[in-house]
PDB file of C-alpha atoms in Angstrom:
ATOM      1  CA  MET R1100    -121.552 -34.342  71.438  1.00 48.00           C
ATOM      2  CA  ASP R1101    -120.424 -38.007  72.782  1.00 57.00           C
ATOM      3  CA  THR R1102    -119.062 -36.887  76.108  1.00 72.00           C
ATOM      4  CA  MET R1103    -121.027 -36.660  79.248  1.00 81.00           C
ATOM      5  CA  ARG R1104    -119.945 -34.263  82.027  1.00 88.00           C
ATOM      6  CA  ARG R1105    -121.592 -34.966  85.388  1.00 92.00           C
ATOM      7  CA  PHE R1106    -121.807 -32.120  88.131  1.00 95.00           C
ATOM      8  CA  ASN R1107    -123.445 -33.205  91.245  1.00 94.00           C
ATOM      9  CA  THR R1108    -122.079 -29.544  93.189  1.00 96.00           C
ATOM     10  CA  ILE R1109    -121.992 -26.372  92.723  1.00 97.00           C
ATOM     11  CA  SER R1110    -118.370 -26.188  93.491  1.00 97.00           C
ATOM     12  CA  GLU R1111    -117.386 -28.943  90.520  1.00 97.00           C
ATOM     13  CA  TYR R1112    -119.358 -26.559  88.277  1.00 96.00           C
ATOM     14  CA  ASN R1113    -117.198 -23.943  89.322  1.00 97.00           C
ATOM     15  CA  ALA R1114    -113.862 -25.639  89.139  1.00 97.00           C
ATOM     16  CA  PHE R1115    -115.136 -26.337  85.316  1.00 95.00           C
ATOM     17  CA  ASN R1116    -115.428 -22.773  84.583  1.00 95.00           C
ATOM     18  CA  ASN R1117    -112.562 -21.341  86.400  1.00 96.00           C
ATOM     19  CA  ASN R1118    -115.374 -19.622  88.942  1.00 96.00           C
ATOM     20  CA  GLU R1119    -114.389 -19.406  92.727  1.00 95.00           C
ATOM     21  CA  THR R1120    -116.718 -21.387  94.993  1.00 95.00           C
ATOM     22  CA  LYS R1121    -117.948 -18.605  97.550  1.00 94.00           C
ATOM     23  CA  HIS R1122    -120.757 -20.481  98.973  1.00 95.00           C
ATOM     24  CA  PRO R1123    -121.366 -24.415  98.480  1.00 95.00           C
ATOM     25  CA  LEU R1124    -124.780 -24.484  97.564  1.00 96.00           C
ATOM     26  CA  VAL R1125    -125.035 -21.054  95.453  1.00 97.00           C
ATOM     27  CA  SER R1126    -122.631 -19.143  92.513  1.00 97.00           C
ATOM     28  CA  VAL R1127    -122.970 -16.768  89.730  1.00 97.00           C
ATOM     29  CA  ILE R1128    -120.756 -17.913  87.679  1.00 96.00           C
ATOM     30  CA  ASP R1129    -119.428 -15.505  84.571  1.00 95.00           C
ATOM     31  CA  LEU R1130    -118.663 -18.183  82.072  1.00 93.00           C
ATOM     32  CA  SER R1131    -116.141 -15.381  80.153  1.00 91.00           C
ATOM     33  CA  LYS R1132    -113.359 -17.159  82.647  1.00 93.00           C
ATOM     34  CA  ALA R1133    -113.936 -20.524  81.300  1.00 92.00           C
ATOM     35  CA  ASP R1134    -111.182 -22.211  78.909  1.00 91.00           C
ATOM     36  CA  PRO R1135    -112.555 -22.275  75.299  1.00 89.00           C
ATOM     37  CA  ARG R1136    -114.309 -25.917  75.031  1.00 84.00           C
ATOM     38  CA  GLN R1137    -115.507 -28.409  72.705  1.00 80.00           C
ATOM     39  CA  GLY R1138    -119.333 -29.353  72.747  1.00 75.00           C
ATOM     40  CA  SER R1139    -120.481 -31.477  75.001  1.00 78.00           C
ATOM     41  CA  GLN R1140    -123.450 -33.172  77.320  1.00 84.00           C
ATOM     42  CA  MET R1141    -123.888 -31.857  80.916  1.00 88.00           C
ATOM     43  CA  TYR R1142    -125.789 -33.510  83.774  1.00 91.00           C
ATOM     44  CA  PHE R1143    -127.094 -30.842  86.716  1.00 94.00           C
ATOM     45  CA  GLY R1144    -127.536 -31.685  90.208  1.00 95.00           C
ATOM     46  CA  PHE R1145    -128.740 -28.366  91.140  1.00 96.00           C
ATOM     47  CA  TYR R1146    -131.202 -25.558  89.673  1.00 97.00           C
ATOM     48  CA  ILE R1147    -129.637 -23.430  86.767  1.00 95.00           C
ATOM     49  CA  VAL R1148    -130.292 -20.610  84.561  1.00 95.00           C
ATOM     50  CA  PHE R1149    -128.254 -19.742  81.826  1.00 92.00           C
ATOM     51  CA  LEU R1150    -128.042 -15.983  80.569  1.00 92.00           C
ATOM     52  CA  LYS R1151    -126.455 -15.937  77.052  1.00 81.00           C
ATOM     53  CA  ASP R1152    -124.569 -13.044  75.755  1.00 70.00           C
ATOM     54  CA  VAL R1153    -122.847 -14.009  72.439  1.00 49.00           C
ATOM     55  CA  LYS R1154    -123.402 -16.796  69.782  1.00 48.00           C
ATOM     56  CA  CYS R1155    -121.133 -19.769  70.977  1.00 41.00           C
ATOM     57  CA  GLY R1156    -123.205 -23.083  69.986  1.00 45.00           C
ATOM     58  CA  ASP R1157    -126.297 -24.466  69.976  1.00 47.00           C
ATOM     59  CA  LEU R1158    -127.748 -25.516  73.365  1.00 49.00           C
ATOM     60  CA  VAL R1159    -129.132 -29.051  72.907  1.00 46.00           C
ATOM     61  CA  TYR R1160    -132.293 -30.244  75.250  1.00 42.00           C
ATOM     62  CA  GLY R1161    -132.819 -34.646  74.311  1.00 43.00           C
ATOM     63  CA  ARG R1162    -133.122 -34.192  70.380  1.00 41.00           C
ATOM     64  CA  ASN R1163    -133.806 -30.482  69.981  1.00 45.00           C
ATOM     65  CA  THR R1164    -132.168 -27.183  69.765  1.00 44.00           C
ATOM     66  CA  TYR R1165    -133.320 -24.641  71.972  1.00 40.00           C
ATOM     67  CA  ASP R1166    -134.115 -21.112  70.428  1.00 44.00           C
ATOM     68  CA  TYR R1167    -131.191 -19.910  72.383  1.00 39.00           C
ATOM     69  CA  GLN R1168    -129.851 -16.567  70.863  1.00 49.00           C
ATOM     70  CA  GLU R1169    -128.010 -13.263  73.143  1.00 51.00           C
ATOM     71  CA  GLY R1170    -130.030 -12.264  75.406  1.00 77.00           C
ATOM     72  CA  THR R1171    -131.665 -15.465  76.302  1.00 87.00           C
ATOM     73  CA  LEU R1172    -132.476 -17.224  79.655  1.00 90.00           C
ATOM     74  CA  VAL R1173    -132.763 -21.188  79.924  1.00 89.00           C
ATOM     75  CA  PHE R1174    -133.924 -22.849  82.982  1.00 92.00           C
ATOM     76  CA  MET R1175    -132.970 -26.284  84.151  1.00 91.00           C
ATOM     77  CA  ALA R1176    -134.064 -27.919  87.209  1.00 92.00           C
ATOM     78  CA  PRO R1177    -132.223 -30.769  88.938  1.00 94.00           C
ATOM     79  CA  GLY R1178    -131.190 -34.054  87.370  1.00 89.00           C
ATOM     80  CA  GLN R1179    -131.828 -32.587  83.796  1.00 86.00           C
ATOM     81  CA  VAL R1180    -129.337 -32.858  80.943  1.00 80.00           C
ATOM     82  CA  ALA R1181    -128.432 -30.452  78.259  1.00 78.00           C
ATOM     83  CA  GLY R1182    -125.452 -30.338  76.122  1.00 73.00           C
ATOM     84  CA  VAL R1183    -123.592 -27.798  73.389  1.00 70.00           C
ATOM     85  CA  ASN R1184    -123.100 -28.570  69.947  1.00 69.00           C
ATOM     86  CA  SER R1185    -120.432 -26.647  68.633  1.00 66.00           C
ATOM     87  CA  ASN R1186    -119.962 -28.970  65.426  1.00 71.00           C
ATOM     88  CA  GLY R1187    -116.460 -30.105  66.987  1.00 73.00           C
ATOM     89  CA  GLU R1188    -114.957 -26.566  66.948  1.00 81.00           C
ATOM     90  CA  TYR R1189    -113.931 -25.009  69.914  1.00 82.00           C
ATOM     91  CA  TYR R1190    -115.592 -22.262  71.655  1.00 80.00           C
ATOM     92  CA  GLN R1191    -115.261 -19.789  74.169  1.00 83.00           C
ATOM     93  CA  PRO R1192    -118.234 -19.627  76.788  1.00 85.00           C
ATOM     94  CA  LYS R1193    -119.716 -15.843  77.441  1.00 86.00           C
ATOM     95  CA  GLY R1194    -122.526 -14.999  79.287  1.00 90.00           C
ATOM     96  CA  HIS R1195    -123.865 -15.884  83.336  1.00 95.00           C
ATOM     97  CA  VAL R1196    -125.025 -18.597  85.294  1.00 96.00           C
ATOM     98  CA  LEU R1197    -127.128 -18.666  88.352  1.00 98.00           C
ATOM     99  CA  ALA R1198    -126.623 -22.193  90.083  1.00 97.00           C
ATOM    100  CA  PHE R1199    -128.393 -23.091  93.409  1.00 97.00           C
ATOM    101  CA  HIS R1200    -129.095 -26.258  95.247  1.00 97.00           C
ATOM    102  CA  ALA R1201    -132.186 -27.623  96.620  1.00 95.00           C
ATOM    103  CA  ASP R1202    -130.417 -27.590 100.260  1.00 96.00           C
ATOM    104  CA  LEU R1203    -130.312 -23.893  99.882  1.00 96.00           C
ATOM    105  CA  ILE R1204    -134.075 -23.314  99.502  1.00 96.00           C
ATOM    106  CA  HIS R1205    -135.286 -26.218 101.880  1.00 94.00           C
ATOM    107  CA  GLY R1206    -137.851 -24.489 104.497  1.00 93.00           C
ATOM    108  CA  THR R1207    -138.013 -21.472 102.798  1.00 95.00           C
ATOM    109  CA  SER R1208    -140.796 -19.619 100.794  1.00 94.00           C
ATOM    110  CA  LEU R1209    -138.604 -20.248  97.398  1.00 96.00           C
ATOM    111  CA  GLY R1210    -138.471 -24.033  98.879  1.00 95.00           C
ATOM    112  CA  ARG R1211    -142.033 -24.569  99.248  1.00 94.00           C
ATOM    113  CA  HIS R1212    -143.107 -22.807  95.921  1.00 94.00           C
ATOM    114  CA  ILE R1213    -140.656 -23.667  93.335  1.00 95.00           C
ATOM    115  CA  GLN R1214    -142.860 -25.784  91.685  1.00 91.00           C
ATOM    116  CA  ASP R1215    -144.626 -22.873  90.623  1.00 92.00           C
ATOM    117  CA  TYR R1216    -142.117 -21.522  88.546  1.00 94.00           C
ATOM    118  CA  ASN R1217    -143.106 -24.101  85.930  1.00 90.00           C
ATOM    119  CA  PHE R1218    -140.253 -22.731  83.658  1.00 91.00           C
ATOM    120  CA  PHE R1219    -137.597 -24.903  84.893  1.00 90.00           C
ATOM    121  CA  GLU R1220    -139.651 -27.985  83.294  1.00 85.00           C
ATOM    122  CA  TYR R1221    -139.858 -26.140  79.564  1.00 85.00           C
ATOM    123  CA  GLN R1222    -137.854 -27.764  77.345  1.00 71.00           C
ATOM    124  CA  SER R1223    -136.966 -27.137  73.306  1.00 52.00           C
ATOM    125  CA  ASN R1224    -138.138 -23.665  71.730  1.00 63.00           C
ATOM    126  CA  GLU R1225    -139.229 -22.559  75.060  1.00 80.00           C
ATOM    127  CA  ALA R1226    -136.354 -20.174  76.097  1.00 82.00           C
ATOM    128  CA  LEU R1227    -137.229 -16.628  77.428  1.00 89.00           C
ATOM    129  CA  HIS R1228    -135.743 -13.634  74.848  1.00 87.00           C
ATOM    130  CA  LEU R1229    -135.186 -10.455  77.024  1.00 90.00           C
ATOM    131  CA  SER R1230    -135.446  -6.963  75.907  1.00 88.00           C
ATOM    132  CA  GLU R1231    -132.195  -4.658  76.718  1.00 89.00           C
ATOM    133  CA  LYS R1232    -134.421  -3.708  80.062  1.00 92.00           C
ATOM    134  CA  GLU R1233    -135.472  -7.073  80.651  1.00 93.00           C
ATOM    135  CA  LYS R1234    -131.678  -8.264  80.683  1.00 93.00           C
ATOM    136  CA  THR R1235    -130.614  -5.009  83.096  1.00 93.00           C
ATOM    137  CA  ILE R1236    -133.008  -6.422  85.712  1.00 96.00           C
ATOM    138  CA  VAL R1237    -131.691 -10.202  85.485  1.00 96.00           C
ATOM    139  CA  LEU R1238    -128.064  -8.355  85.660  1.00 95.00           C
ATOM    140  CA  ASP R1239    -128.941  -6.495  88.837  1.00 97.00           C
ATOM    141  CA  CYS R1240    -130.461  -9.648  90.213  1.00 97.00           C
ATOM    142  CA  PHE R1241    -127.126 -11.540  89.844  1.00 97.00           C
ATOM    143  CA  SER R1242    -124.872  -8.564  90.911  1.00 97.00           C
ATOM    144  CA  LYS R1243    -127.130  -8.377  94.395  1.00 96.00           C
ATOM    145  CA  ILE R1244    -126.889 -12.372  95.044  1.00 97.00           C
ATOM    146  CA  ASP R1245    -122.911 -12.253  93.644  1.00 96.00           C
ATOM    147  CA  TYR R1246    -122.425  -9.011  96.295  1.00 96.00           C
ATOM    148  CA  GLU R1247    -123.723 -11.197  99.539  1.00 95.00           C
ATOM    149  CA  LEU R1248    -121.779 -14.326  98.242  1.00 95.00           C
ATOM    150  CA  GLU R1249    -118.641 -11.957  98.291  1.00 93.00           C
ATOM    151  CA  ARG R1250    -119.176 -10.591 101.835  1.00 89.00           C
ATOM    152  CA  GLY R1251    -119.130 -13.880 103.373  1.00 83.00           C
ATOM    153  CA  VAL R1252    -121.440 -16.329 105.354  1.00 82.00           C
ATOM    154  CA  ASP R1253    -123.235 -14.623 107.871  1.00 87.00           C
ATOM    155  CA  LYS R1254    -126.624 -15.036 109.746  1.00 89.00           C
ATOM    156  CA  HIS R1255    -128.216 -13.117 106.994  1.00 91.00           C
ATOM    157  CA  SER R1256    -126.857 -14.318 104.192  1.00 92.00           C
ATOM    158  CA  ARG R1257    -129.039 -17.102 103.339  1.00 94.00           C
ATOM    159  CA  LYS R1258    -132.338 -14.836 103.657  1.00 95.00           C
ATOM    160  CA  LEU R1259    -130.834 -12.650 101.395  1.00 96.00           C
ATOM    161  CA  ILE R1260    -129.668 -14.741  99.028  1.00 97.00           C
ATOM    162  CA  VAL R1261    -132.768 -16.656  98.738  1.00 97.00           C
ATOM    163  CA  SER R1262    -134.658 -13.525  98.879  1.00 97.00           C
ATOM    164  CA  ASN R1263    -132.897 -12.341  95.743  1.00 97.00           C
ATOM    165  CA  ILE R1264    -133.370 -15.637  93.850  1.00 98.00           C
ATOM    166  CA  GLU R1265    -136.928 -15.417  94.536  1.00 97.00           C
ATOM    167  CA  LEU R1266    -137.195 -12.025  93.450  1.00 97.00           C
ATOM    168  CA  PHE R1267    -135.509 -12.669  90.281  1.00 97.00           C
ATOM    169  CA  LEU R1268    -137.690 -15.834  89.270  1.00 97.00           C
ATOM    170  CA  ASP R1269    -140.806 -13.453  89.928  1.00 97.00           C
ATOM    171  CA  TYR R1270    -139.569 -11.213  87.655  1.00 97.00           C
ATOM    172  CA  CYS R1271    -139.069 -14.119  84.755  1.00 95.00           C
ATOM    173  CA  ILE R1272    -142.700 -15.272  85.527  1.00 94.00           C
ATOM    174  CA  ARG R1273    -143.496 -11.531  84.464  1.00 94.00           C
ATOM    175  CA  PHE R1274    -141.160 -11.678  81.035  1.00 93.00           C
ATOM    176  CA  TYR R1275    -142.688 -15.073  80.092  1.00 92.00           C
ATOM    177  CA  ASP R1276    -145.973 -13.527  80.255  1.00 88.00           C
ATOM    178  CA  ARG R1277    -144.774 -10.392  77.753  1.00 88.00           C
ATOM    179  CA  GLN R1278    -143.430 -13.105  75.842  1.00 86.00           C
ATOM    180  CA  PHE R1279    -146.803 -14.849  75.079  1.00 81.00           C
ATOM    181  CA  ILE R1280    -147.980 -11.710  74.081  1.00 78.00           C
ATOM    182  CA  THR R1281    -145.226 -10.428  72.117  1.00 74.00           C
ATOM    183  CA  ARG R1282    -145.114 -13.793  70.417  1.00 68.00           C
ATOM    184  CA  ASP R1283    -148.941 -14.042  69.734  1.00 62.00           C
ATOM    185  CA  HIS R1284    -148.575 -15.215  66.394  1.00 58.00           C
ATOM    186  CA  ILE R1285    -146.703 -18.455  67.468  1.00 60.00           C
ATOM    187  CA  SER R1286    -149.439 -18.755  70.680  1.00 62.00           C
ATOM    188  CA  ALA R1287    -152.387 -18.435  68.397  1.00 63.00           C
ATOM    189  CA  GLY R1288    -150.719 -20.910  65.861  1.00 76.00           C
ATOM    190  CA  VAL R1289    -150.239 -23.695  68.634  1.00 82.00           C
ATOM    191  CA  ILE R1290    -153.511 -22.871  70.213  1.00 85.00           C
ATOM    192  CA  GLU R1291    -155.237 -23.598  66.252  1.00 85.00           C
ATOM    193  CA  LYS R1292    -152.797 -26.719  65.881  1.00 88.00           C
ATOM    194  CA  PHE R1293    -154.067 -28.265  69.037  1.00 91.00           C
ATOM    195  CA  GLU R1294    -157.931 -27.598  68.082  1.00 90.00           C
ATOM    196  CA  THR R1295    -157.225 -29.439  65.026  1.00 91.00           C
ATOM    197  CA  MET R1296    -155.250 -32.057  67.090  1.00 92.00           C
ATOM    198  CA  LEU R1297    -158.126 -33.105  69.143  1.00 93.00           C
ATOM    199  CA  THR R1298    -160.652 -32.974  66.311  1.00 91.00           C
ATOM    200  CA  ASN R1299    -158.482 -35.436  64.489  1.00 92.00           C
ATOM    201  CA  TYR R1300    -158.288 -37.576  67.670  1.00 93.00           C
ATOM    202  CA  PHE R1301    -161.799 -37.749  68.390  1.00 91.00           C
ATOM    203  CA  PHE R1302    -162.618 -38.721  65.065  1.00 90.00           C
ATOM    204  CA  SER R1303    -160.000 -41.703  64.770  1.00 92.00           C
ATOM    205  CA  ASP R1304    -160.026 -44.520  66.399  1.00 91.00           C
ATOM    206  CA  LYS R1305    -157.411 -43.319  69.344  1.00 92.00           C
ATOM    207  CA  PRO R1306    -160.055 -42.739  72.059  1.00 93.00           C
ATOM    208  CA  GLN R1307    -160.942 -46.414  72.070  1.00 92.00           C
ATOM    209  CA  THR R1308    -157.357 -47.773  71.635  1.00 92.00           C
ATOM    210  CA  THR R1309    -155.484 -45.229  73.852  1.00 91.00           C
ATOM    211  CA  GLY R1310    -158.190 -43.589  76.017  1.00 93.00           C
ATOM    212  CA  LEU R1311    -158.780 -39.759  76.617  1.00 93.00           C
ATOM    213  CA  PRO R1312    -155.853 -37.560  75.632  1.00 94.00           C
ATOM    214  CA  SER R1313    -153.775 -36.071  78.339  1.00 94.00           C
ATOM    215  CA  VAL R1314    -152.318 -32.696  78.521  1.00 93.00           C
ATOM    216  CA  ALA R1315    -148.576 -34.945  78.230  1.00 92.00           C
ATOM    217  CA  TYR R1316    -149.736 -36.636  75.266  1.00 93.00           C
ATOM    218  CA  CYS R1317    -150.874 -33.244  73.455  1.00 93.00           C
ATOM    219  CA  ALA R1318    -147.851 -31.114  74.108  1.00 91.00           C
ATOM    220  CA  ASP R1319    -145.561 -34.015  72.980  1.00 90.00           C
ATOM    221  CA  GLU R1320    -147.684 -34.077  69.762  1.00 91.00           C
ATOM    222  CA  LEU R1321    -147.010 -30.618  69.266  1.00 88.00           C
ATOM    223  CA  ASN R1322    -143.315 -30.525  70.041  1.00 85.00           C
ATOM    224  CA  LEU R1323    -143.662 -28.551  73.935  1.00 86.00           C
ATOM    225  CA  SER R1324    -143.042 -29.453  77.380  1.00 85.00           C
ATOM    226  CA  PRO R1325    -146.483 -29.919  79.027  1.00 90.00           C
ATOM    227  CA  ASN R1326    -145.650 -26.974  81.590  1.00 88.00           C
ATOM    228  CA  TYR R1327    -145.007 -24.389  78.712  1.00 88.00           C
ATOM    229  CA  PHE R1328    -147.759 -25.736  76.735  1.00 89.00           C
ATOM    230  CA  GLY R1329    -150.127 -25.578  80.021  1.00 89.00           C
ATOM    231  CA  ASP R1330    -149.024 -22.124  80.544  1.00 88.00           C
ATOM    232  CA  LEU R1331    -149.474 -20.829  76.382  1.00 87.00           C
ATOM    233  CA  VAL R1332    -152.675 -22.298  76.549  1.00 89.00           C
ATOM    234  CA  LYS R1333    -153.819 -20.463  80.165  1.00 87.00           C
ATOM    235  CA  LYS R1334    -152.800 -17.454  78.915  1.00 81.00           C
ATOM    236  CA  GLU R1335    -153.768 -17.628  75.109  1.00 81.00           C
ATOM    237  CA  ALA R1336    -157.444 -19.507  75.681  1.00 82.00           C
ATOM    238  CA  GLY R1337    -158.001 -18.580  79.234  1.00 83.00           C
ATOM    239  CA  LYS R1338    -158.511 -22.185  80.488  1.00 88.00           C
ATOM    240  CA  THR R1339    -156.263 -24.759  81.382  1.00 92.00           C
ATOM    241  CA  ALA R1340    -155.228 -27.373  78.510  1.00 93.00           C
ATOM    242  CA  GLN R1341    -157.190 -29.955  80.732  1.00 94.00           C
ATOM    243  CA  GLU R1342    -160.119 -27.645  80.591  1.00 93.00           C
ATOM    244  CA  TYR R1343    -159.615 -27.257  76.748  1.00 92.00           C
ATOM    245  CA  ILE R1344    -159.454 -30.947  76.461  1.00 94.00           C
ATOM    246  CA  GLN R1345    -162.818 -31.107  78.717  1.00 93.00           C
ATOM    247  CA  PHE R1346    -164.545 -28.646  76.748  1.00 92.00           C
ATOM    248  CA  LYS R1347    -163.700 -30.237  72.786  1.00 92.00           C
ATOM    249  CA  LEU R1348    -164.507 -33.562  74.454  1.00 94.00           C
ATOM    250  CA  ILE R1349    -168.289 -32.531  75.875  1.00 93.00           C
ATOM    251  CA  ASP R1350    -168.787 -30.886  72.185  1.00 90.00           C
ATOM    252  CA  MET R1351    -167.968 -34.279  70.621  1.00 91.00           C
ATOM    253  CA  ALA R1352    -170.292 -35.836  73.226  1.00 93.00           C
ATOM    254  CA  LYS R1353    -173.236 -33.554  72.532  1.00 91.00           C
ATOM    255  CA  GLU R1354    -173.057 -34.079  68.568  1.00 88.00           C
ATOM    256  CA  LYS R1355    -172.655 -37.936  69.219  1.00 90.00           C
ATOM    257  CA  ILE R1356    -175.461 -37.557  71.936  1.00 90.00           C
ATOM    258  CA  PHE R1357    -178.189 -36.825  68.768  1.00 85.00           C
ATOM    259  CA  ASP R1358    -178.009 -40.445  67.390  1.00 82.00           C
ATOM    260  CA  GLY R1359    -180.401 -42.071  68.873  1.00 80.00           C
ATOM    261  CA  ASP R1360    -179.054 -45.267  68.104  1.00 85.00           C
ATOM    262  CA  LYS R1361    -176.457 -45.227  70.157  1.00 88.00           C
ATOM    263  CA  THR R1362    -176.160 -45.602  74.067  1.00 92.00           C
ATOM    264  CA  VAL R1363    -175.145 -43.401  76.768  1.00 93.00           C
ATOM    265  CA  ASN R1364    -172.297 -46.196  77.424  1.00 94.00           C
ATOM    266  CA  GLN R1365    -171.458 -46.817  73.623  1.00 93.00           C
ATOM    267  CA  ILE R1366    -170.733 -43.074  73.226  1.00 94.00           C
ATOM    268  CA  ALA R1367    -168.467 -43.004  76.310  1.00 94.00           C
ATOM    269  CA  TYR R1368    -166.426 -45.906  75.036  1.00 94.00           C
ATOM    270  CA  GLU R1369    -166.133 -43.920  71.896  1.00 93.00           C
ATOM    271  CA  LEU R1370    -164.889 -41.258  73.235  1.00 94.00           C
ATOM    272  CA  GLY R1371    -162.396 -42.826  75.538  1.00 93.00           C
ATOM    273  CA  PHE R1372    -164.041 -43.552  79.109  1.00 94.00           C
ATOM    274  CA  LYS R1373    -163.011 -46.794  80.291  1.00 91.00           C
ATOM    275  CA  TYR R1374    -165.896 -46.417  82.659  1.00 92.00           C
ATOM    276  CA  PRO R1375    -168.919 -44.905  81.550  1.00 92.00           C
ATOM    277  CA  GLN R1376    -170.471 -43.098  85.064  1.00 94.00           C
ATOM    278  CA  HIS R1377    -166.988 -41.071  84.721  1.00 94.00           C
ATOM    279  CA  PHE R1378    -168.370 -39.540  81.402  1.00 94.00           C
ATOM    280  CA  THR R1379    -171.796 -39.017  83.010  1.00 94.00           C
ATOM    281  CA  ARG R1380    -170.177 -37.162  85.952  1.00 94.00           C
ATOM    282  CA  LEU R1381    -167.839 -34.691  83.892  1.00 94.00           C
ATOM    283  CA  PHE R1382    -171.313 -34.349  81.294  1.00 94.00           C
ATOM    284  CA  LYS R1383    -173.346 -33.336  84.292  1.00 93.00           C
ATOM    285  CA  LYS R1384    -170.317 -31.121  86.037  1.00 93.00           C
ATOM    286  CA  ARG R1385    -169.799 -29.159  82.907  1.00 92.00           C
ATOM    287  CA  VAL R1386    -173.438 -28.905  81.114  1.00 92.00           C
ATOM    288  CA  GLY R1387    -175.687 -29.199  84.096  1.00 93.00           C
ATOM    289  CA  GLN R1388    -177.865 -32.176  83.057  1.00 92.00           C
ATOM    290  CA  THR R1389    -176.720 -35.982  82.567  1.00 93.00           C
ATOM    291  CA  PRO R1390    -176.505 -37.132  79.253  1.00 93.00           C
ATOM    292  CA  LEU R1391    -179.953 -38.857  79.024  1.00 92.00           C
ATOM    293  CA  GLU R1392    -181.452 -35.482  80.295  1.00 92.00           C
ATOM    294  CA  TYR R1393    -179.447 -33.509  77.901  1.00 91.00           C
ATOM    295  CA  ARG R1394    -180.712 -35.763  74.976  1.00 89.00           C
ATOM    296  CA  ASN R1395    -184.496 -35.843  76.316  1.00 87.00           C
ATOM    297  CA  LEU R1396    -184.298 -31.982  76.366  1.00 84.00           C
ATOM    298  CA  ASN R1397    -183.381 -31.944  73.191  1.00 74.00           C
TER     299      ASN R1397
END
């Protein structure tokens, strides 16, 4: 999988898959029209969503393989690189792809809120697994977009196409919420590992050497993307990952405060704060008292 293919335009990707370019900024691609191919890495200069229909090689992101089965959706933002590992064998791709350029959505409601669709930044083992009914809805959305492309460009085209893309993405938010519930055993396992990781972190010398643990650091330790990790924690724990870290930090701080031999400044440094006043401010925000007030009252 050493070959790198770069697709900066929709028309380039259409040509690669033997699909007609009906609009320069958006396309619904039928992968069954593509020629058999070997695995390769691919760079995309636009938003792309894969809907896989059959087993046809493993989709790879970085060093990890997607949890990518039949009836699975994978989302990629512009500038990302993915690939298919077919172990040197030729395979016939099957499925559908929605590809749209950022220029299509500039100045629209979708353009203003595209960052809210966090799944475009998800990574390995974070694909969306569809039920048959959900797959039908996805294909219906794709069909409506393709219908507008078949009609040709007129003054209504852009609005209708973008509205249908936004509708599709809104459905995907609902489907991901369902997946967090139906895969709650996986979610609970992540939260448990998150809790253990934070405990071990604060009992080590990492706070002094590395500082406070960030959401990105925790996600990386759990082999998840920051966005997927953040969404999972919010759904499972009812608070953001950053809030979860802060609550854990405050619990650790309360234990340390009862050690009368340590000053508040020492405790702040032990917890990873570069500036003690930041610790005092956070503690008062979360507890309602300064660390000294909490020590004296308890």
